[in-house]
Tab-separated table of C-alpha atoms and ligand atoms in Angstrom:
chain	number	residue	atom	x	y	z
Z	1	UNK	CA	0.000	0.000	0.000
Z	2	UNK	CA	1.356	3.317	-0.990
Z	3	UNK	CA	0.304	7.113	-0.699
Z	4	UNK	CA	0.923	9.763	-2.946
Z	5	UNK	CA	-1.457	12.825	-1.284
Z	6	UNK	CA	-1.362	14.041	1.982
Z	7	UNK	CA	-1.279	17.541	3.591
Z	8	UNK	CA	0.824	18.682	6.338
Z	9	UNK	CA	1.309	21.487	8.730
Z	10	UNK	CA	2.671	23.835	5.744
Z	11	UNK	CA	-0.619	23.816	4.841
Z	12	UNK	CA	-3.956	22.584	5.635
Z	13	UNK	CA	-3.002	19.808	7.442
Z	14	UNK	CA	-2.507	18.960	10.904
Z	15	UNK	CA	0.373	16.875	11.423
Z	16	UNK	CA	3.938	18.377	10.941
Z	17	UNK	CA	5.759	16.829	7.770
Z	18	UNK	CA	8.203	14.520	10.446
Z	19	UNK	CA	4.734	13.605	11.996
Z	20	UNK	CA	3.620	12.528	8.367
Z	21	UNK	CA	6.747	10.069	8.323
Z	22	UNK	CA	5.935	8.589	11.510
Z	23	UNK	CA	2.379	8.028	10.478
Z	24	UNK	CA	2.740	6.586	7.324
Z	25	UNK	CA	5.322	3.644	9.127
Z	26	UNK	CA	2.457	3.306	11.641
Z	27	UNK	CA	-0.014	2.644	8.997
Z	28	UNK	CA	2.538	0.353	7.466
Z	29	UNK	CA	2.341	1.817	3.957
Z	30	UNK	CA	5.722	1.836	1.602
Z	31	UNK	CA	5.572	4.919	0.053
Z	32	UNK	CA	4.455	8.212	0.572
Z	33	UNK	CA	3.850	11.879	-0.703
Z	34	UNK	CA	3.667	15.158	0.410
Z	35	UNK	CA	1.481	17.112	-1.347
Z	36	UNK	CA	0.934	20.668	0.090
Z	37	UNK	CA	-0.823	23.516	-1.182
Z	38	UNK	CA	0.732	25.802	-3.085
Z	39	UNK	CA	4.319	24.956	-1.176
Z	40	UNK	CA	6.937	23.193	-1.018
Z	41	UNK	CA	8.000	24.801	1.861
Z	42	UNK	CA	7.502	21.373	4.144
Z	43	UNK	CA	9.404	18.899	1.668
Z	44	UNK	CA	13.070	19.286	3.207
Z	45	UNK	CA	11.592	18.490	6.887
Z	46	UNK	CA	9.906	15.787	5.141
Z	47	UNK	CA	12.885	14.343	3.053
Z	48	UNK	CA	15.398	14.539	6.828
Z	49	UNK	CA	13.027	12.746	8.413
Z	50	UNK	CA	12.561	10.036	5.657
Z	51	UNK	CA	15.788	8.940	5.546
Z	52	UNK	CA	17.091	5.633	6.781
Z	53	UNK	CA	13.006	4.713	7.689
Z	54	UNK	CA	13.246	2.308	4.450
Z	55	UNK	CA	10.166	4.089	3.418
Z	56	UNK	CA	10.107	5.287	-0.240
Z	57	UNK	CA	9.500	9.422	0.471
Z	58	UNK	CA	8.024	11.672	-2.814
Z	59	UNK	CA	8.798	15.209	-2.938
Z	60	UNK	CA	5.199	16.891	-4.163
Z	61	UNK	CA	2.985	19.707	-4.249
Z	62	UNK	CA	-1.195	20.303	-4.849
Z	63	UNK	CA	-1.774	22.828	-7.319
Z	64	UNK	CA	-5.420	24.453	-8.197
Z	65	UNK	CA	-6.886	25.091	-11.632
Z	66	UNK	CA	-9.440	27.380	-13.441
Z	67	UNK	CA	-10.835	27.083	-16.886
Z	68	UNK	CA	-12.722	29.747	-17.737
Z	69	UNK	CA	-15.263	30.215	-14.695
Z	70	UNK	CA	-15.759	26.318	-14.591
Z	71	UNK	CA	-15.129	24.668	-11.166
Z	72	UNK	CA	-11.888	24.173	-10.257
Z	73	UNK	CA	-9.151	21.295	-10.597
Z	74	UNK	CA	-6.545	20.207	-9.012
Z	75	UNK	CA	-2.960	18.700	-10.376
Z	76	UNK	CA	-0.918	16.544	-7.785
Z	77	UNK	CA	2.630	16.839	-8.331
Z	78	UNK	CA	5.290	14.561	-7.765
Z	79	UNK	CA	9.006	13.770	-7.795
Z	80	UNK	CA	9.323	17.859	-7.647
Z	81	UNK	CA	12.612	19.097	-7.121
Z	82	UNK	CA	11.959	21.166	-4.035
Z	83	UNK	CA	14.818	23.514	-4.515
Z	84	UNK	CA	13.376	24.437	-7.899
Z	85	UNK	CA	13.649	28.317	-8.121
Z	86	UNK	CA	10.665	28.419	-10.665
Z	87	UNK	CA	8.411	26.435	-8.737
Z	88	UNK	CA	8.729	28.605	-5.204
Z	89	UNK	CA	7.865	31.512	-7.658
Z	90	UNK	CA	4.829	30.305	-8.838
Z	91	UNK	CA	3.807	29.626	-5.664
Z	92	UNK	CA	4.680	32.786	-4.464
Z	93	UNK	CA	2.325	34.471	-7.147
Z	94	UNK	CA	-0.159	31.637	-6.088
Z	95	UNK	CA	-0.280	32.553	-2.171
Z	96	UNK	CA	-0.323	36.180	-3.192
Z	97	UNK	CA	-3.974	36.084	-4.775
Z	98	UNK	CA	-4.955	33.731	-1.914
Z	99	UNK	CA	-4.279	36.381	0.442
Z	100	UNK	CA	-6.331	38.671	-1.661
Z	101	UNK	CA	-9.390	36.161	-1.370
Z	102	UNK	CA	-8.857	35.946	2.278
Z	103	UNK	CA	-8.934	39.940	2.665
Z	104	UNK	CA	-11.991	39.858	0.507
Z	105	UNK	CA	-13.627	36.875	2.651
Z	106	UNK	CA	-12.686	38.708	5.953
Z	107	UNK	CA	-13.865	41.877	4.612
Z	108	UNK	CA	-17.425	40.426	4.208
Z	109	UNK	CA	-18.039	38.433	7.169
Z	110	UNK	CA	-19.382	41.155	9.314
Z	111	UNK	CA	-21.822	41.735	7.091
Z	112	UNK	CA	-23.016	38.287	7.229
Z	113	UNK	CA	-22.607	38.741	11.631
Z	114	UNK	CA	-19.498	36.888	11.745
Z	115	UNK	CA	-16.546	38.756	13.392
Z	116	UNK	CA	-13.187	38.038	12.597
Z	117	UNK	CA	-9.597	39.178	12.642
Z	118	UNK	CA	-6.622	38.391	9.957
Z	119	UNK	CA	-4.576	37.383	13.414
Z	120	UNK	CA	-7.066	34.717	14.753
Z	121	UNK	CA	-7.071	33.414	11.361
Z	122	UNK	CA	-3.153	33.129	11.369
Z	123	UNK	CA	-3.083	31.715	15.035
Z	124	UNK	CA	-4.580	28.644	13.499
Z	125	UNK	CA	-2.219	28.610	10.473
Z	126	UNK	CA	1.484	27.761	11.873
Z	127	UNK	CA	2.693	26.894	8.714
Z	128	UNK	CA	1.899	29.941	5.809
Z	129	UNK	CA	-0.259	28.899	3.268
Z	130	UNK	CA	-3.860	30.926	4.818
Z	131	UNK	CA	-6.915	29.442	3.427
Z	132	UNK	CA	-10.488	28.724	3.925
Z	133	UNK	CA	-9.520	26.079	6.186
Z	134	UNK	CA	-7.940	28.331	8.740
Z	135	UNK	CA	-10.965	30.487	8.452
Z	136	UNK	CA	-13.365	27.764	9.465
Z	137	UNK	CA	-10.814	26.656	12.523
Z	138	UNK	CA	-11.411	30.492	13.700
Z	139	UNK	CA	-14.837	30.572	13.210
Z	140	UNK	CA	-15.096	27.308	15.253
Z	141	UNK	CA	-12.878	28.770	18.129
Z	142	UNK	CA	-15.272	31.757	18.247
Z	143	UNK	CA	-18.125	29.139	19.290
Z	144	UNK	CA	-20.151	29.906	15.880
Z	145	UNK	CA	-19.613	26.589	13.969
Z	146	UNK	CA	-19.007	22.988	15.319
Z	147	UNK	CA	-17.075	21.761	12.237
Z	148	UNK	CA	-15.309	22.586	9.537
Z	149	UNK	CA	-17.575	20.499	7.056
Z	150	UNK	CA	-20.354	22.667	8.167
Z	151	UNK	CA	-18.723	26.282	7.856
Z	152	UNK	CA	-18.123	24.906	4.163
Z	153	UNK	CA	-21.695	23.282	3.582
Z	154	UNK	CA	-23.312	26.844	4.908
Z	155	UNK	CA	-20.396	29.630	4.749
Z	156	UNK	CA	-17.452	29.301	2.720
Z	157	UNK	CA	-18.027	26.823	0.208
Z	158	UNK	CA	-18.868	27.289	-3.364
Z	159	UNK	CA	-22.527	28.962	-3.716
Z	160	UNK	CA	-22.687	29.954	-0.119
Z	161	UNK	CA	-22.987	33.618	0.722
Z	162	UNK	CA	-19.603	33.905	1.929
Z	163	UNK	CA	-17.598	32.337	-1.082
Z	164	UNK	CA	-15.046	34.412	-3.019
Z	165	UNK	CA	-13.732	32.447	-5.949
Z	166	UNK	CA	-9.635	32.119	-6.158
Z	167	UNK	CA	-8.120	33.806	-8.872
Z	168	UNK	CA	-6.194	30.632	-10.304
Z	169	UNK	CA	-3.958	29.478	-13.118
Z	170	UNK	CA	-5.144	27.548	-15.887
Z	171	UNK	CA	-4.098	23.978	-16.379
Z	172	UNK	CA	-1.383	24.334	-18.624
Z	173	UNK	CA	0.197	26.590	-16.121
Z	174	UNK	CA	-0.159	23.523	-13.203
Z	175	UNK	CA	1.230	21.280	-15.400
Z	176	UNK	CA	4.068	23.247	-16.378
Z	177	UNK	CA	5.039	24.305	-13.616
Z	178	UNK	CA	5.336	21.098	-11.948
Z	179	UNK	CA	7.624	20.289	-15.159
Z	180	UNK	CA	9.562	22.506	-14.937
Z	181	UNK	CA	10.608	21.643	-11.162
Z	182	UNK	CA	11.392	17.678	-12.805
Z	183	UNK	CA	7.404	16.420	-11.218
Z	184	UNK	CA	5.368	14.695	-12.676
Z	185	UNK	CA	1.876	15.652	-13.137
Z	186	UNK	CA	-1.372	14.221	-12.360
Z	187	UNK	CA	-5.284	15.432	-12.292
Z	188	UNK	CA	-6.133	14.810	-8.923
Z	189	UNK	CA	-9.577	13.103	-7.404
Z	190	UNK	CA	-11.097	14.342	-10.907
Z	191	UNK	CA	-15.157	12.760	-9.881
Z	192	UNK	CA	-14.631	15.187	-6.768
Z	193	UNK	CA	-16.176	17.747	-9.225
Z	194	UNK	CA	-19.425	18.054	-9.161
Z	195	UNK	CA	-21.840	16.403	-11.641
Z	196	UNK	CA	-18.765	15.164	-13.856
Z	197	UNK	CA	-19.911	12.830	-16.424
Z	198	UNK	CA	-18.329	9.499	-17.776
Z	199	UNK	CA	-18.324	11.985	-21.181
Z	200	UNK	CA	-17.182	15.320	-19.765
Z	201	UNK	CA	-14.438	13.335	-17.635
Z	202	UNK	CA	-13.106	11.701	-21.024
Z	203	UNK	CA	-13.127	15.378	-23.158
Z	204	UNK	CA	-11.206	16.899	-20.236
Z	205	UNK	CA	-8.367	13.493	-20.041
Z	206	UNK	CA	-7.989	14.169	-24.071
Z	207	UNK	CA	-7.416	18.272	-23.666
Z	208	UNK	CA	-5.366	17.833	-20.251
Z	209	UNK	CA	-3.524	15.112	-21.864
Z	210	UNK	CA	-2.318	17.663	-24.932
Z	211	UNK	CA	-0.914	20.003	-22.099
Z	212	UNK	CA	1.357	16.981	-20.788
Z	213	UNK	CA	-0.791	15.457	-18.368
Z	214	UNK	CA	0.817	12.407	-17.255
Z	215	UNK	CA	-1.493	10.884	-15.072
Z	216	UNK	CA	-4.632	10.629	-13.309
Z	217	UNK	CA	-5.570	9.755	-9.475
Z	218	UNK	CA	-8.107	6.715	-9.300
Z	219	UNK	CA	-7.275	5.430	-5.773
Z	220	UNK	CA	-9.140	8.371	-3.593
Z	221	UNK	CA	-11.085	7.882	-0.403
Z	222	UNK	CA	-14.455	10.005	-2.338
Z	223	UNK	CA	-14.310	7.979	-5.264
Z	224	UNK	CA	-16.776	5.288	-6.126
Z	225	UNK	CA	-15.283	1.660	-7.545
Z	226	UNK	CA	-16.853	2.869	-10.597
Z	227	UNK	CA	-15.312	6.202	-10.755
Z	228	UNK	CA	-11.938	4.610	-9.707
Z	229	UNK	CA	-12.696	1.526	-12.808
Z	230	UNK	CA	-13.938	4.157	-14.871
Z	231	UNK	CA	-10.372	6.135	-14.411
Z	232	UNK	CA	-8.530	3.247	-14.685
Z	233	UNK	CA	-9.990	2.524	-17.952
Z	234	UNK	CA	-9.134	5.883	-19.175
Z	235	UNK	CA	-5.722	5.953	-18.090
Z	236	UNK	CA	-5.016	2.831	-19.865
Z	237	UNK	CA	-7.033	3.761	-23.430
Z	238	UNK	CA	-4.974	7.162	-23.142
Z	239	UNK	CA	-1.514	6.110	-22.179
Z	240	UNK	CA	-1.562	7.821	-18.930
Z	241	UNK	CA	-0.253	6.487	-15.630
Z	242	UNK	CA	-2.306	6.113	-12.251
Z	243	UNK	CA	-2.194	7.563	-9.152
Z	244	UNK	CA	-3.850	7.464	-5.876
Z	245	UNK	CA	-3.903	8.620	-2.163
Z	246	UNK	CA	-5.617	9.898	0.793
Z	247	UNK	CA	-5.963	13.407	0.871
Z	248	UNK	CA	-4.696	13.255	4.647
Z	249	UNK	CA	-4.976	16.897	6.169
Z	250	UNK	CA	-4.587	15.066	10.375
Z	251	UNK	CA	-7.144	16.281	12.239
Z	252	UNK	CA	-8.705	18.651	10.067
Z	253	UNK	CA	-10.649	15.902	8.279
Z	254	UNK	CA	-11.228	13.348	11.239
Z	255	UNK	CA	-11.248	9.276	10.707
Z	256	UNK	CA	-9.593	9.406	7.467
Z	257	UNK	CA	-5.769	7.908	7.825
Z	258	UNK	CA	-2.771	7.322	5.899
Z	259	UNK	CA	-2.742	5.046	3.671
Z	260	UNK	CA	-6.420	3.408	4.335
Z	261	UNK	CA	-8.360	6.916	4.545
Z	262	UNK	CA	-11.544	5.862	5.871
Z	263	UNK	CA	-10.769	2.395	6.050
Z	264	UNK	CA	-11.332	0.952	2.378
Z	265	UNK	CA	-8.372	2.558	0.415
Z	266	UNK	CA	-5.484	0.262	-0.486
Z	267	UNK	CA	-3.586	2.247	-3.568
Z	268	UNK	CA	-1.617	-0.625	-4.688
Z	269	UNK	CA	2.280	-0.380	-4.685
Z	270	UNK	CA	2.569	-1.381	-7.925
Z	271	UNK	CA	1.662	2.074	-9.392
Z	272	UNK	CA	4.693	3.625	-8.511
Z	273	UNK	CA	7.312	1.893	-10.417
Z	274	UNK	CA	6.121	3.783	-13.614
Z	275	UNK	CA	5.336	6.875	-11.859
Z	276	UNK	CA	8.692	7.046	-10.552
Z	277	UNK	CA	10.292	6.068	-14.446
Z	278	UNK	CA	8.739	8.832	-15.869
Z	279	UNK	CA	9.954	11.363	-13.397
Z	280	UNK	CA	13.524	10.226	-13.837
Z	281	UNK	CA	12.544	11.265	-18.055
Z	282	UNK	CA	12.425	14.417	-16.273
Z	283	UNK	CA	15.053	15.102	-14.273
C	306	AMP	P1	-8.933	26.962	-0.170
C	306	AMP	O1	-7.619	26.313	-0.510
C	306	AMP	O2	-8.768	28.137	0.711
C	306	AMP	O3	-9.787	27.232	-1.368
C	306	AMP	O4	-9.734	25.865	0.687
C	306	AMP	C1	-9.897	24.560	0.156
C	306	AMP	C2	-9.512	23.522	1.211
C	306	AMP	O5	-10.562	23.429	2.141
C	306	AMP	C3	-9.350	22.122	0.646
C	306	AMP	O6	-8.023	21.884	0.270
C	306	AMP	C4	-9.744	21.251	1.816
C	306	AMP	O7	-8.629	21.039	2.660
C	306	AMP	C5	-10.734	22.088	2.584
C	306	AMP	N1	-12.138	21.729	2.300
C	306	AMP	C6	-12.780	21.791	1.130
C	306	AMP	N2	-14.060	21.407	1.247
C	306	AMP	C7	-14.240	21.092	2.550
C	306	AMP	C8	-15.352	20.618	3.324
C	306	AMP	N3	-16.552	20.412	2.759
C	306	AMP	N4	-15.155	20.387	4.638
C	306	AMP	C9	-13.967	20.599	5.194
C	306	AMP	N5	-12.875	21.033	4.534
C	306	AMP	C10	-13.007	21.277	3.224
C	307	MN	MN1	-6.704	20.991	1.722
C	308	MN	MN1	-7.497	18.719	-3.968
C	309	MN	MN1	-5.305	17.524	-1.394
């Protein structure tokens, strides 16, 4: 069992990137990535404390996309160098316009009675990379939410009264950038979007695939066996590799684990022989 996407302290997640190490020997899986948010600013932590475990430890990054004012996607990276120069740019630009949003979401909140202040929202971010995550955590510490699922399913999420959309790059910039720092790239959790049909999902696998896509996550905890079959079966009639993990954030998204998320996951290890051939093409 392997696990190429999970979230650390850096970001969204809960559990340092060391922390990540220990858990993924705990849950007895033999490879794992971290896959942060627009950083890569947890990956050296994460390499140290890899070492000499005998686990097999994959540099990566999560990067969001926008097509026109579709919903958006998201790439996985992996394999990333993570002293690439042009990489910590991009996601420089990239946390710049999320601290925009955030001002803008902040900036609304009283008028929807919720009162909050850009340093409660950092208290619960030790690691950088703000988001609506970290806004939810202070809402709940105020006493006006229980969870976070519910300050998205009423608050922040998409369609609520307190969304403000991300200004984001397009696909072709995901993908390149994750080239260009030697990763490999992959359309993560794709049937997390909403109403995404068989026939949609295989028009976007052509057009992502002529912008270098090189593979697609099946294995993930919110898809169906269908959806994961039905990926599968794409992958394979398109040349593209597979992928799969978790989507571990710790705490932040309770019961789900490394390596067996809720319990059913099992992303077999023999996915990552190719994945880890094709990033050596790159480097
Ligand atoms: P942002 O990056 O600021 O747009 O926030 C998106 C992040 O919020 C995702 O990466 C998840 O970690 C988290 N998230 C998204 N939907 C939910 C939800 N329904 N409940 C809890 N957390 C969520
Ligand atoms: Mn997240
Ligand atoms: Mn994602
Ligand atoms: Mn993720």
């Amino acid at each position: 069992m392997i696990d190429l996407h999970c979230h650390s302290t850096a970001s969204d997640g809960s559990a340092t990137p060391s922390e990540i190490i220990e858990l993924a020997i705990q849950e007895k899986v033999t490879a794992v990535a971290l896959t942060d948010h627009d950083t890569i600013a947890g990956l050296q932590e994460f390499q140290d404390a890899g070492k000499n475990t005998g686990l097999t430890v994959i540099p990566g990054i999560e990067l969001s996309a926008r097509e026109e004012n579709r919903d958006e996607f998201h790439f996985v990276g992996l394999f990333i160098n993570a002293e690439s120069e042009s990489l910590r740019a991009f996601c420089h630009r990239t946390r710049e316009l999320r601290q925009e949003r955030n001002h803008k979401i902040l900036e609304q909140l009283p008028s929807l009675n919720y009162h909050l202040t850009l340093s409660e929202v950092e208290a619960e971010c030790p690691g950088g990379v703000i988001g609506r995550p970290h806004i939810a955590a202070a809402l709940i510490r105020r006493g006006y939410f229980r969870s976070s699922k519910q300050v998205f399913k009423t608050l922040l999420g998409r369609g609520c009264p307190g969304y403000i959309a991300r200004q984001l790059p397009t696909a072709a910039e995901c993908i390149n950038a994750i080239h260009q720092a030697g990763g490999v790239a992959i359309w993560a959790h794709p049937f997390t979007r909403t109403n995404l049909t068989n026939r949609r999902f295989r028009t976007m696998v052509t057009s992502l695939k002529n912008l270098g896509l090189d593979g697609i996550e099946a294995y993930y905890p919110m898809h169906t066996q269908e959806q994961t079959r039905e990926v599968c079966k794409a992958a394979t009639e398109n040349s593209l590799l597979l992928s799969g993990g978790s989507d571990f954030h710790g705490l932040h998204f309770p019961g789900l684990k490394i390596g067996v998320a809720y319990g059913k996951l099992n992303v077999p290890d023999k996915l990552l022989p190719p994945l880890q051939e094709r990033a050596r093409q790159y480097s």
